[in-house]
Amino acid sequence: TNGNGSVAYISNVTSTSFDVAGTDCTNQNGKGHIAMLFKNTDFFKAGSYTAGSGQTTVDTGFGAPRGLIIKRRNQTGNWGWFQPDGWTYSNQEVRLNSTNARDSSNYVHTGGYGFVPYGAYTINGGIYSYLAFK
């Protein structure tokens, strides 16, 4: 998304290519853009969830992730990186898009099912993309 919350549209996706919309957030002349393509495997899952008024439980298919990136799609928001098993401050967010990198809030709980997001990653009506690493 761009700073105004506009969503970039992708179409004509094949195993070797895809088209992007001719908007400033995906195709502005003279600006840098990056695309990352992922395939779900036994150790990696790309997906999305929509936050409701209650708790959102996300099933990764392989249990608790050891690394997790979450980003809100339908409005602006941080790129949050979580590494639940590896840091002293377990489950705390590192913002990939900010110089104020670490937030002491606990935004993710993990378990045998996958993960449960909290706080900024569960705003009612929010659509979030995630990348979970086993």
PDB file of C-alpha atoms in Angstrom:
ATOM      1  CA  THR A   1       0.000   0.000   0.000  1.00  0.00           C
ATOM      2  CA  ASN A   2       1.073   3.604  -0.396  1.00  0.00           C
ATOM      3  CA  GLY A   3       0.938   6.271   2.301  1.00  0.00           C
ATOM      4  CA  ASN A   4      -2.743   6.937   1.621  1.00  0.00           C
ATOM      5  CA  GLY A   5      -3.736   3.310   2.131  1.00  0.00           C
ATOM      6  CA  SER A   6      -4.312   2.609  -1.579  1.00  0.00           C
ATOM      7  CA  VAL A   7      -3.945  -1.046  -2.460  1.00  0.00           C
ATOM      8  CA  ALA A   8      -1.664  -2.129  -5.287  1.00  0.00           C
ATOM      9  CA  TYR A   9      -3.388  -4.575  -7.623  1.00  0.00           C
ATOM     10  CA  ILE A  10      -1.661  -7.536  -9.207  1.00  0.00           C
ATOM     11  CA  SER A  11      -3.179  -9.534 -12.044  1.00  0.00           C
ATOM     12  CA  ASN A  12      -2.362 -12.161 -14.669  1.00  0.00           C
ATOM     13  CA  VAL A  13      -0.282 -14.171 -12.216  1.00  0.00           C
ATOM     14  CA  THR A  14       1.467 -17.220 -13.693  1.00  0.00           C
ATOM     15  CA  SER A  15       4.366 -19.355 -12.524  1.00  0.00           C
ATOM     16  CA  THR A  16       6.805 -16.999 -14.281  1.00  0.00           C
ATOM     17  CA  SER A  17       5.239 -13.505 -14.387  1.00  0.00           C
ATOM     18  CA  PHE A  18       2.569 -11.073 -13.162  1.00  0.00           C
ATOM     19  CA  ASP A  19       1.204  -7.622 -14.067  1.00  0.00           C
ATOM     20  CA  VAL A  20       0.896  -4.655 -11.697  1.00  0.00           C
ATOM     21  CA  ALA A  21      -1.550  -1.765 -11.893  1.00  0.00           C
ATOM     22  CA  GLY A  22      -0.335   1.538 -13.310  1.00  0.00           C
ATOM     23  CA  THR A  23      -0.574   3.392 -10.002  1.00  0.00           C
ATOM     24  CA  ASP A  24       2.066   5.391  -8.148  1.00  0.00           C
ATOM     25  CA  CYS A  25       2.386   2.724  -5.466  1.00  0.00           C
ATOM     26  CA  THR A  26       3.360  -0.010  -7.934  1.00  0.00           C
ATOM     27  CA  ASN A  27       4.532   1.572 -11.145  1.00  0.00           C
ATOM     28  CA  GLN A  28       5.686   5.166 -10.670  1.00  0.00           C
ATOM     29  CA  ASN A  29       8.381   6.266 -13.104  1.00  0.00           C
ATOM     30  CA  GLY A  30      11.766   6.842 -11.477  1.00  0.00           C
ATOM     31  CA  LYS A  31      10.881   5.145  -8.193  1.00  0.00           C
ATOM     32  CA  GLY A  32      12.255   1.877  -6.827  1.00  0.00           C
ATOM     33  CA  HIS A  33       9.937  -1.080  -6.368  1.00  0.00           C
ATOM     34  CA  ILE A  34      10.490  -4.585  -5.083  1.00  0.00           C
ATOM     35  CA  ALA A  35       8.417  -7.723  -5.512  1.00  0.00           C
ATOM     36  CA  MET A  36       8.892 -10.873  -3.473  1.00  0.00           C
ATOM     37  CA  LEU A  37       7.250 -14.094  -4.591  1.00  0.00           C
ATOM     38  CA  PHE A  38       6.855 -17.007  -2.203  1.00  0.00           C
ATOM     39  CA  LYS A  39       5.499 -20.511  -2.462  1.00  0.00           C
ATOM     40  CA  ASN A  40       4.000 -22.335   0.495  1.00  0.00           C
ATOM     41  CA  THR A  41       6.152 -25.290   1.551  1.00  0.00           C
ATOM     42  CA  ASP A  42       6.554 -27.551   4.576  1.00  0.00           C
ATOM     43  CA  PHE A  43       8.699 -24.880   6.263  1.00  0.00           C
ATOM     44  CA  PHE A  44       7.187 -21.645   4.956  1.00  0.00           C
ATOM     45  CA  LYS A  45       3.641 -20.250   4.666  1.00  0.00           C
ATOM     46  CA  ALA A  46       2.404 -17.050   3.060  1.00  0.00           C
ATOM     47  CA  GLY A  47      -1.170 -16.123   3.829  1.00  0.00           C
ATOM     48  CA  SER A  48      -3.585 -13.521   5.079  1.00  0.00           C
ATOM     49  CA  TYR A  49      -6.227 -13.008   7.740  1.00  0.00           C
ATOM     50  CA  THR A  50      -8.969 -10.484   8.438  1.00  0.00           C
ATOM     51  CA  ALA A  51      -9.258  -9.255  11.998  1.00  0.00           C
ATOM     52  CA  GLY A  52     -12.705  -9.273  13.558  1.00  0.00           C
ATOM     53  CA  SER A  53     -14.071  -8.151  16.880  1.00  0.00           C
ATOM     54  CA  GLY A  54     -12.708 -11.224  18.684  1.00  0.00           C
ATOM     55  CA  GLN A  55      -9.450 -13.131  18.839  1.00  0.00           C
ATOM     56  CA  THR A  56      -7.983 -14.193  15.498  1.00  0.00           C
ATOM     57  CA  THR A  57      -6.175 -17.548  15.426  1.00  0.00           C
ATOM     58  CA  VAL A  58      -3.993 -18.209  12.370  1.00  0.00           C
ATOM     59  CA  ASP A  59      -3.203 -21.836  11.505  1.00  0.00           C
ATOM     60  CA  THR A  60       0.148 -22.061   9.720  1.00  0.00           C
ATOM     61  CA  GLY A  61      -0.202 -25.756   8.947  1.00  0.00           C
ATOM     62  CA  PHE A  62       3.085 -26.537  10.699  1.00  0.00           C
ATOM     63  CA  GLY A  63       2.574 -25.184  14.210  1.00  0.00           C
ATOM     64  CA  ALA A  64       4.277 -22.268  15.916  1.00  0.00           C
ATOM     65  CA  PRO A  65       6.430 -20.196  13.556  1.00  0.00           C
ATOM     66  CA  ARG A  66      10.052 -19.466  14.467  1.00  0.00           C
ATOM     67  CA  GLY A  67       9.957 -16.308  12.372  1.00  0.00           C
ATOM     68  CA  LEU A  68       6.992 -14.193  11.311  1.00  0.00           C
ATOM     69  CA  ILE A  69       6.385 -11.033   9.264  1.00  0.00           C
ATOM     70  CA  ILE A  70       2.976  -9.310   9.379  1.00  0.00           C
ATOM     71  CA  LYS A  71       1.812  -6.271   7.352  1.00  0.00           C
ATOM     72  CA  ARG A  72      -1.601  -4.613   7.127  1.00  0.00           C
ATOM     73  CA  ARG A  73      -2.823  -4.561   3.495  1.00  0.00           C
ATOM     74  CA  ASN A  74      -5.909  -2.367   3.471  1.00  0.00           C
ATOM     75  CA  GLN A  75      -4.389   0.615   5.286  1.00  0.00           C
ATOM     76  CA  THR A  76      -1.012   1.902   6.364  1.00  0.00           C
ATOM     77  CA  GLY A  77       0.827   0.024   9.088  1.00  0.00           C
ATOM     78  CA  ASN A  78       4.219  -1.265  10.152  1.00  0.00           C
ATOM     79  CA  TRP A  79       6.057  -4.216   8.718  1.00  0.00           C
ATOM     80  CA  GLY A  80       6.380  -6.243  11.922  1.00  0.00           C
ATOM     81  CA  TRP A  81       9.024  -8.967  12.328  1.00  0.00           C
ATOM     82  CA  PHE A  82       8.688 -11.448  15.173  1.00  0.00           C
ATOM     83  CA  GLN A  83      11.047 -14.244  16.158  1.00  0.00           C
ATOM     84  CA  PRO A  84       9.271 -15.948  19.071  1.00  0.00           C
ATOM     85  CA  ASP A  85      11.849 -18.640  19.857  1.00  0.00           C
ATOM     86  CA  GLY A  86      15.075 -16.732  19.432  1.00  0.00           C
ATOM     87  CA  TRP A  87      15.114 -13.448  21.328  1.00  0.00           C
ATOM     88  CA  THR A  88      15.391 -12.433  24.940  1.00  0.00           C
ATOM     89  CA  TYR A  89      12.309 -10.271  24.467  1.00  0.00           C
ATOM     90  CA  SER A  90      10.153 -13.079  23.104  1.00  0.00           C
ATOM     91  CA  ASN A  91       7.401 -12.137  20.649  1.00  0.00           C
ATOM     92  CA  GLN A  92       8.202  -8.425  20.596  1.00  0.00           C
ATOM     93  CA  GLU A  93       7.932  -6.552  17.339  1.00  0.00           C
ATOM     94  CA  VAL A  94      10.859  -5.298  15.291  1.00  0.00           C
ATOM     95  CA  ARG A  95       9.638  -2.746  12.774  1.00  0.00           C
ATOM     96  CA  LEU A  96      11.292  -3.328   9.431  1.00  0.00           C
ATOM     97  CA  ASN A  97      10.238   0.133   8.188  1.00  0.00           C
ATOM     98  CA  SER A  98      11.302   2.308  11.134  1.00  0.00           C
ATOM     99  CA  THR A  99      14.400   3.622  12.843  1.00  0.00           C
ATOM    100  CA  ASN A 100      12.560   3.094  16.148  1.00  0.00           C
ATOM    101  CA  ALA A 101      13.068  -0.564  15.513  1.00  0.00           C
ATOM    102  CA  ARG A 102      11.924  -2.517  18.558  1.00  0.00           C
ATOM    103  CA  ASP A 103       8.592  -2.144  20.300  1.00  0.00           C
ATOM    104  CA  SER A 104       8.293  -3.644  23.766  1.00  0.00           C
ATOM    105  CA  SER A 105       4.647  -4.599  23.213  1.00  0.00           C
ATOM    106  CA  ASN A 106       3.816  -8.278  22.905  1.00  0.00           C
ATOM    107  CA  TYR A 107       1.887  -8.578  19.615  1.00  0.00           C
ATOM    108  CA  VAL A 108       2.054 -12.330  18.911  1.00  0.00           C
ATOM    109  CA  HIS A 109       1.402 -15.492  20.903  1.00  0.00           C
ATOM    110  CA  THR A 110       2.355 -18.824  19.382  1.00  0.00           C
ATOM    111  CA  GLY A 111       1.326 -22.421  19.920  1.00  0.00           C
ATOM    112  CA  GLY A 112       0.926 -25.781  18.227  1.00  0.00           C
ATOM    113  CA  TYR A 113      -1.672 -24.337  15.818  1.00  0.00           C
ATOM    114  CA  GLY A 114       0.294 -21.325  14.567  1.00  0.00           C
ATOM    115  CA  PHE A 115      -0.086 -17.836  16.043  1.00  0.00           C
ATOM    116  CA  VAL A 116      -2.542 -15.361  17.565  1.00  0.00           C
ATOM    117  CA  PRO A 117      -1.880 -11.680  16.735  1.00  0.00           C
ATOM    118  CA  TYR A 118      -2.729  -8.864  19.182  1.00  0.00           C
ATOM    119  CA  GLY A 119      -2.818  -5.064  19.337  1.00  0.00           C
ATOM    120  CA  ALA A 120      -1.833  -3.253  16.154  1.00  0.00           C
ATOM    121  CA  TYR A 121      -2.152  -6.498  14.181  1.00  0.00           C
ATOM    122  CA  THR A 122      -5.810  -7.105  15.075  1.00  0.00           C
ATOM    123  CA  ILE A 123      -7.616  -3.864  14.260  1.00  0.00           C
ATOM    124  CA  ASN A 124     -11.242  -4.788  13.487  1.00  0.00           C
ATOM    125  CA  GLY A 125     -11.705  -4.943   9.698  1.00  0.00           C
ATOM    126  CA  GLY A 126      -7.971  -4.954   9.067  1.00  0.00           C
ATOM    127  CA  ILE A 127      -6.685  -7.273   6.349  1.00  0.00           C
ATOM    128  CA  TYR A 128      -3.173  -8.532   7.093  1.00  0.00           C
ATOM    129  CA  SER A 129      -0.641 -10.501   5.058  1.00  0.00           C
ATOM    130  CA  TYR A 130       1.857 -12.725   6.825  1.00  0.00           C
ATOM    131  CA  LEU A 131       4.932 -14.790   6.082  1.00  0.00           C
ATOM    132  CA  ALA A 132       5.544 -17.549   8.632  1.00  0.00           C
ATOM    133  CA  PHE A 133       8.795 -19.535   8.816  1.00  0.00           C
ATOM    134  CA  LYS A 134       9.017 -22.947  10.493  1.00  0.00           C
TER     135      LYS A 134
END
